Coordinates of C-alpha atoms and ligand atoms in Angstrom, one line a residue:
M1 CA 0.4 26.7 -21.0
A2 CA -1.0 23.4 -19.8
V3 CA -1.2 21.9 -16.4
K4 CA 1.3 19.3 -17.6
D5 CA 3.9 22.0 -18.1
V6 CA 3.4 23.3 -14.6
M7 CA 3.6 19.8 -13.1
D8 CA 6.7 19.0 -15.2
A9 CA 8.5 22.0 -13.9
L10 CA 7.6 21.2 -10.3
R11 CA 8.5 17.5 -10.6
D12 CA 12.2 18.3 -10.6
I13 CA 12.1 20.2 -7.4
H14 CA 12.5 18.2 -4.1
I15 CA 11.5 19.5 -0.7
D16 CA 11.6 17.5 2.5
N17 CA 11.8 14.2 0.6
S18 CA 8.8 15.0 -1.6
K19 CA 8.7 16.2 -5.2
L20 CA 7.0 19.5 -5.3
S21 CA 4.5 18.2 -7.9
D22 CA 3.3 15.6 -5.3
L23 CA 2.3 18.3 -2.9
V24 CA 0.0 20.1 -5.4
K25 CA -3.6 20.1 -4.4
D26 CA -4.9 22.4 -7.0
I27 CA -3.8 24.5 -10.0
K28 CA -5.8 27.5 -11.4
L29 CA -5.1 30.0 -14.1
I30 CA -7.0 33.2 -13.4
G31 CA -6.3 35.5 -16.4
R32 CA -2.5 35.5 -16.5
V33 CA -2.2 34.7 -12.8
L34 CA -1.3 31.1 -11.9
E35 CA -2.5 30.0 -8.5
I36 CA -1.0 26.8 -7.0
V37 CA -2.4 25.3 -3.8
Y38 CA -0.1 22.9 -1.9
R39 CA -0.6 20.7 1.1
L40 CA 2.1 21.8 3.5
P41 CA 4.3 18.9 4.7
K42 CA 5.7 20.9 7.6
K43 CA 5.1 24.3 9.1
G44 CA 7.7 26.9 8.4
M45 CA 8.4 25.7 4.8
E46 CA 5.9 28.1 3.2
E47 CA 8.4 30.6 2.1
D48 CA 10.9 28.2 0.7
I49 CA 8.2 26.4 -1.3
A50 CA 6.8 29.6 -2.6
D51 CA 10.2 31.0 -3.7
R52 CA 11.2 27.8 -5.5
T53 CA 7.8 27.5 -7.1
R54 CA 8.1 31.1 -8.5
R55 CA 11.6 30.5 -9.8
A56 CA 10.6 27.2 -11.5
L57 CA 7.5 28.7 -13.2
E58 CA 8.6 32.3 -14.0
S59 CA 9.9 31.2 -17.4
L60 CA 6.5 29.6 -18.5
P61 CA 4.8 31.6 -21.3
D62 CA 1.7 33.7 -20.6
I63 CA 2.2 33.9 -16.9
E64 CA 2.4 37.3 -15.2
D65 CA 2.3 36.3 -11.6
V66 CA 2.5 33.1 -9.6
R67 CA 0.5 32.9 -6.3
V68 CA 1.1 30.1 -3.8
R69 CA -1.4 29.0 -1.1
F70 CA -1.2 26.2 1.4
V71 CA -3.6 23.9 3.0
E72 CA -2.7 21.8 6.0
D73 CA -1.3 18.3 5.4
V74 CA -3.4 15.8 7.3
P75 CA -2.8 12.4 5.8
S76 CA -4.8 10.4 8.2
Q77 CA -7.8 12.6 8.2
P78 CA -11.2 11.2 7.0
V79 CA -11.1 10.5 3.3
M80 CA -14.2 11.3 1.2
G81 CA -16.5 11.8 4.2
Q82 CA -15.7 8.4 5.8
P83 CA -15.0 8.0 9.5
M84 CA -11.4 8.1 10.8
F85 CA -9.5 4.9 10.0
T86 CA -6.3 3.2 10.7
R87 CA -4.4 1.2 8.1
R88 CA -3.3 -2.2 9.3
R89 CA -0.5 -4.2 7.8
V90 CA -1.5 -7.7 6.8
P91 CA 0.6 -9.9 9.1
G92 CA 3.4 -11.8 7.4
V93 CA 3.1 -9.9 4.1
K94 CA 6.1 -7.8 3.1
H95 CA 4.6 -6.1 0.0
L96 CA 1.0 -5.7 -0.7
I97 CA 0.5 -4.7 -4.3
A98 CA -2.9 -3.6 -5.6
V99 CA -3.8 -4.1 -9.3
G100 CA -6.5 -1.7 -10.5
S101 CA -8.0 -0.5 -13.7
G102 CA -10.3 2.3 -14.8
K103 CA -12.7 -0.1 -16.5
G104 CA -13.4 -3.8 -16.9
G105 CA -12.1 -6.0 -19.7
V106 CA -8.6 -4.4 -20.0
G107 CA -7.0 -7.6 -18.6
K108 CA -6.5 -6.6 -15.0
S109 CA -7.2 -10.1 -13.6
T110 CA -5.0 -11.7 -16.3
V111 CA -2.2 -9.4 -15.4
S112 CA -2.7 -10.0 -11.7
A113 CA -2.5 -13.8 -12.2
N114 CA 0.6 -13.7 -14.5
L115 CA 2.3 -11.1 -12.4
A116 CA 1.8 -13.2 -9.3
L117 CA 3.2 -16.3 -11.1
S118 CA 6.2 -14.3 -12.5
L119 CA 7.1 -13.1 -9.0
S120 CA 6.9 -16.6 -7.8
K121 CA 9.2 -17.8 -10.6
L122 CA 11.7 -15.1 -9.5
G123 CA 11.9 -17.0 -6.2
Y124 CA 9.5 -14.9 -4.0
S125 CA 6.7 -16.3 -1.9
V126 CA 3.5 -15.0 -3.4
G127 CA -0.2 -14.8 -2.6
L128 CA -3.0 -13.7 -4.9
L129 CA -6.2 -12.2 -3.5
D130 CA -9.1 -11.8 -5.8
A131 CA -10.8 -8.7 -4.3
D132 CA -13.0 -8.5 -7.3
M133 CA -16.0 -9.3 -5.1
Y134 CA -18.6 -8.8 -7.8
G135 CA -16.9 -10.6 -10.6
P136 CA -14.3 -13.0 -9.3
S137 CA -12.3 -14.5 -12.2
I138 CA -9.1 -15.7 -10.5
P139 CA -10.6 -19.2 -9.8
T140 CA -11.1 -19.7 -13.5
L141 CA -7.8 -18.2 -14.5
M142 CA -5.8 -20.3 -12.1
G143 CA -7.7 -23.5 -12.8
V144 CA -9.3 -23.9 -9.3
K145 CA -12.9 -23.2 -10.1
G146 CA -15.3 -25.0 -7.8
E147 CA -12.7 -25.4 -5.0
R148 CA -13.7 -24.5 -1.5
V149 CA -11.6 -23.2 1.4
H150 CA -11.7 -24.3 5.0
V151 CA -10.6 -22.8 8.3
D152 CA -7.7 -24.1 10.4
E153 CA -7.6 -24.7 14.2
N154 CA -7.0 -21.0 14.8
N155 CA -10.1 -20.1 12.8
K156 CA -8.1 -18.7 9.9
I157 CA -9.1 -19.3 6.3
V158 CA -6.5 -21.6 4.6
P159 CA -5.8 -20.3 1.1
I160 CA -5.9 -22.7 -1.9
E161 CA -2.4 -23.4 -3.4
K162 CA -1.9 -23.6 -7.1
Y163 CA 1.3 -23.2 -9.2
G164 CA 3.1 -22.5 -5.9
I165 CA 0.8 -19.5 -5.1
K166 CA -1.6 -19.0 -2.3
L167 CA -5.0 -18.0 -3.6
L168 CA -8.1 -16.6 -2.1
S169 CA -11.3 -15.5 -3.9
I170 CA -14.9 -14.9 -2.9
G171 CA -15.5 -17.5 -5.6
F172 CA -14.3 -20.2 -3.1
L173 CA -17.0 -19.2 -0.7
L174 CA -20.1 -18.8 -2.9
P175 CA -22.5 -21.7 -3.2
S176 CA -22.3 -21.6 -7.0
E177 CA -20.6 -19.4 -9.6
D178 CA -24.0 -18.0 -10.6
T179 CA -24.6 -16.6 -7.1
P180 CA -24.5 -12.8 -7.3
V181 CA -22.7 -10.9 -4.6
I182 CA -24.9 -8.1 -3.4
W183 CA -23.0 -7.0 -0.3
R184 CA -22.7 -3.3 0.2
G185 CA -21.3 -1.1 3.0
P186 CA -20.5 -2.7 6.3
M187 CA -21.0 -6.3 5.1
L188 CA -18.7 -5.9 2.2
M189 CA -16.1 -4.1 4.4
K190 CA -16.2 -7.0 6.9
A191 CA -15.8 -9.7 4.2
L192 CA -12.9 -7.8 2.6
T193 CA -11.0 -7.2 5.8
Q194 CA -11.6 -10.9 6.8
F195 CA -10.1 -11.8 3.4
L196 CA -6.9 -10.1 4.3
F197 CA -6.6 -10.5 8.1
D198 CA -8.4 -13.7 9.0
V199 CA -6.3 -15.8 6.5
N200 CA -3.4 -18.0 7.2
W201 CA -1.2 -16.5 4.5
G202 CA 2.1 -17.6 6.2
D203 CA 5.1 -15.4 5.3
L204 CA 4.7 -13.8 1.9
D205 CA 7.1 -11.5 0.0
Y206 CA 4.2 -10.3 -2.2
L207 CA 0.5 -10.4 -1.9
V208 CA -1.1 -9.3 -5.2
L209 CA -4.5 -7.8 -4.8
D210 CA -6.8 -8.0 -7.9
L211 CA -9.2 -5.1 -7.3
P212 CA -12.5 -4.7 -9.1
P213 CA -12.4 -2.3 -12.0
G214 CA -13.1 1.4 -11.4
T215 CA -13.2 3.4 -8.3
G216 CA -15.9 2.0 -6.0
D217 CA -16.6 0.8 -2.4
V218 CA -14.0 -2.0 -2.4
Q219 CA -11.1 0.3 -3.3
L220 CA -12.1 2.8 -0.7
T221 CA -12.7 0.2 2.0
L222 CA -9.3 -1.3 1.4
A223 CA -7.5 2.1 1.2
Q224 CA -9.0 3.0 4.6
N225 CA -8.3 -0.2 6.4
V226 CA -5.2 -1.8 4.9
H227 CA -1.7 -0.6 4.4
I228 CA -1.1 -1.0 0.7
G229 CA 2.5 -0.7 -0.4
G230 CA 1.7 0.4 -3.9
A231 CA -0.8 0.2 -6.8
V232 CA -0.3 -0.6 -10.4
V233 CA -2.9 0.4 -13.0
V234 CA -3.7 -1.7 -16.0
T235 CA -4.9 -0.1 -19.2
T236 CA -5.2 -0.8 -22.9
P237 CA -4.1 1.9 -25.4
Q238 CA -7.7 2.6 -26.4
D239 CA -9.0 6.1 -25.7
V240 CA -12.0 4.8 -23.8
A241 CA -9.7 2.9 -21.4
L242 CA -7.3 5.8 -21.0
A243 CA -10.2 8.2 -20.1
D244 CA -11.1 6.0 -17.2
V245 CA -7.6 5.1 -16.0
K246 CA -7.1 8.8 -15.2
K247 CA -9.9 8.4 -12.6
A248 CA -8.3 5.3 -11.1
V249 CA -4.9 7.1 -10.8
A250 CA -6.6 10.1 -9.2
M251 CA -8.4 7.9 -6.8
F252 CA -5.2 6.2 -5.6
K253 CA -3.6 9.6 -5.2
E254 CA -6.6 10.8 -3.3
V255 CA -6.4 7.9 -0.8
Q256 CA -2.6 8.2 -0.7
I257 CA -1.7 4.9 -2.1
P258 CA 1.5 5.3 -4.1
V259 CA 1.0 4.4 -7.8
L260 CA 4.0 2.4 -8.9
G261 CA 3.2 2.7 -12.5
V262 CA 1.1 1.7 -15.5
I263 CA 0.9 -1.6 -17.3
E264 CA 0.0 -1.3 -20.9
N265 CA -1.9 -4.4 -21.9
M266 CA -2.8 -5.5 -25.4
A267 CA -0.2 -3.0 -26.6
Y268 CA 0.6 -4.7 -29.9
F269 CA 0.2 -7.9 -31.8
I270 CA 3.1 -9.9 -33.2
C271 CA 2.3 -11.5 -36.5
P272 CA 3.2 -15.2 -36.1
D273 CA 4.2 -15.4 -39.8
S274 CA 6.4 -12.3 -40.2
G275 CA 7.3 -11.5 -36.6
K276 CA 6.2 -7.9 -37.3
K277 CA 4.6 -5.8 -34.6
Y278 CA 1.1 -4.3 -35.2
Y279 CA -0.1 -1.6 -32.9
I280 CA -3.8 -2.3 -33.2
F281 CA -5.1 0.2 -30.7
G282 CA -2.5 2.9 -31.6
K283 CA 1.0 3.5 -30.6
G284 CA 2.4 5.9 -28.0
K285 CA -0.9 6.8 -26.3
V286 CA -0.1 5.1 -23.0
V287 CA 3.4 6.7 -23.0
E288 CA 1.8 10.1 -23.5
F289 CA -0.7 9.5 -20.7
A290 CA 2.0 8.2 -18.3
S291 CA 4.4 11.1 -19.0
A292 CA 1.6 13.7 -18.5
Y293 CA 0.9 12.2 -15.1
G294 CA 4.5 11.6 -14.1
L295 CA 3.9 7.8 -14.0
K296 CA 6.3 5.0 -14.9
I297 CA 5.3 2.4 -17.5
L298 CA 6.1 -0.9 -15.9
G299 CA 5.8 -2.8 -19.1
S300 CA 3.9 -3.4 -22.3
I301 CA 2.1 -6.8 -22.8
P302 CA 1.3 -7.9 -26.4
I303 CA -2.1 -9.3 -27.5
D304 CA -1.8 -13.0 -27.7
P305 CA -4.8 -15.2 -28.6
E306 CA -3.0 -18.1 -26.8
L307 CA -3.0 -16.0 -23.6
A308 CA -6.8 -15.8 -23.7
Q309 CA -7.1 -19.5 -24.4
A310 CA -4.6 -20.5 -21.7
S311 CA -6.6 -18.3 -19.2
D312 CA -9.9 -19.9 -20.1
E313 CA -8.3 -23.3 -19.6
G314 CA -7.0 -22.4 -16.2
V315 CA -3.3 -22.4 -16.9
P316 CA -1.9 -18.8 -17.0
I317 CA 0.5 -18.3 -20.0
T318 CA 3.4 -17.7 -17.7
E319 CA 3.0 -21.3 -16.6
S320 CA 1.9 -22.9 -20.0
A321 CA 4.4 -21.1 -22.2
P322 CA 7.1 -19.4 -20.1
D323 CA 9.2 -18.7 -23.2
S324 CA 6.5 -16.9 -25.1
E325 CA 6.9 -13.1 -25.8
V326 CA 3.9 -12.4 -23.6
A327 CA 5.2 -14.5 -20.7
K328 CA 8.6 -12.6 -21.0
A329 CA 6.7 -9.3 -21.0
F330 CA 5.0 -10.3 -17.7
M331 CA 8.4 -11.4 -16.2
G332 CA 9.7 -8.0 -17.2
V333 CA 7.0 -6.2 -15.3
A334 CA 7.6 -8.4 -12.3
K335 CA 11.3 -7.5 -12.3
V336 CA 10.5 -3.8 -12.5
I337 CA 8.1 -4.1 -9.5
V338 CA 10.7 -6.0 -7.5
D339 CA 13.2 -3.4 -8.3
I340 CA 10.9 -0.6 -7.2
T341 CA 9.6 -2.3 -4.0
Q342 CA 13.0 -3.6 -2.8
R343 CA 14.5 -0.1 -3.1
R344 CA 11.9 1.4 -0.8
Ligands
ADP1 P1 -10.4 -7.5 -16.4 O1 -10.0 -8.2 -15.2 O2 -9.8 -6.2 -16.7 O3 -11.9 -7.4 -16.5 P2 -9.6 -9.9 -17.8 O4 -8.3 -10.2 -17.2 O5 -10.8 -10.8 -17.4 O6 -10.0 -8.4 -17.7 O7 -9.4 -10.0 -19.4 C1 -10.5 -9.8 -20.3 C2 -10.4 -10.7 -21.5 O8 -9.3 -10.3 -22.3 C3 -10.1 -12.2 -21.1 O9 -10.8 -13.0 -22.0 C4 -8.6 -12.3 -21.3 O10 -8.2 -13.7 -21.6 C5 -8.4 -11.4 -22.4 N1 -7.0 -10.8 -22.4 C6 -6.4 -10.1 -21.4 N2 -5.2 -9.7 -21.8 C7 -4.9 -10.2 -23.0 C8 -3.8 -10.2 -24.0 N3 -2.7 -9.5 -23.7 N4 -4.0 -10.8 -25.1 C9 -5.1 -11.5 -25.4 N5 -6.2 -11.6 -24.6 C10 -6.1 -10.9 -23.4

């Protein structure tokens, strides 16, 4: 019996608008006794939840007894030892979508830029915020390296516009691209919140947030201060990337940001001569990972050397070759995200 079997069985049960699996805080198997700890969405629901849990799990092999415990549900309590926080909405922004990854180099910034462009091509007003404070790459990817932002008469930062998208990056504020950013703690927090709230974004349907890789201060600061509509997680099908992406998913869940799904980048290579697909990093690994965690795969992006070249030249492939397979794959992801976010 694996944790996945328990979660699968609980996923189909809905209580008070939540899947039972989403309420699970901990699962333990002590001998043949399975103990499940839930956060309790509402007082008085204990018995119903316990009954339905037992019925769902009694058929699992090797289980003699199912014990159910509850901890109080306090969503706005301090997270990870931080002070109390309130999450503010970014004025004028309908959907704030964070793009994260477990580790660097999986194509998170490339995906953020092409996703933003695809959403814009679908007719939405879009912004792209490079929250990768330590390694901003959006200025290069979008061909606006070296540009500087200014403030308007209301003291708001005016984003740079390129390909119809409003862009902001720490790269637009640093004296040179070699300047290291060494902010930590309160200074970083101030800079980040300024990047969201002291900006003249205008009215945006989507603001795509390119997070730094991993699960550090930036993610936590944002989660505590900003209302984020949903997160998407980018991974490649390599085992090393998948090992870390689990941590990223766990972090979003911990800070209660809904994970909209996973984007599989560098999923396969299409041979230009034969048109045949080659699964260079292995096939099916991301599907397996996503199904174990109950996550949706939002799309699979092929490896395309032209994509890397286009990015280096500052013209994202969605712009330079909109009919390419890879651009179509990004468009597919954008449509799925629109579908999910518009239904909410
Ligand atoms: P991250 O933001 O995760 O660190 P980047 O977006 O900077 O990753 O991408 C890392 C490198 O991989 C870049 O050189 C980029 O052009 C390249 N790359 C990303 N996705 C693809 C892809 N699907 N096909 C080919 N090259 C890619």
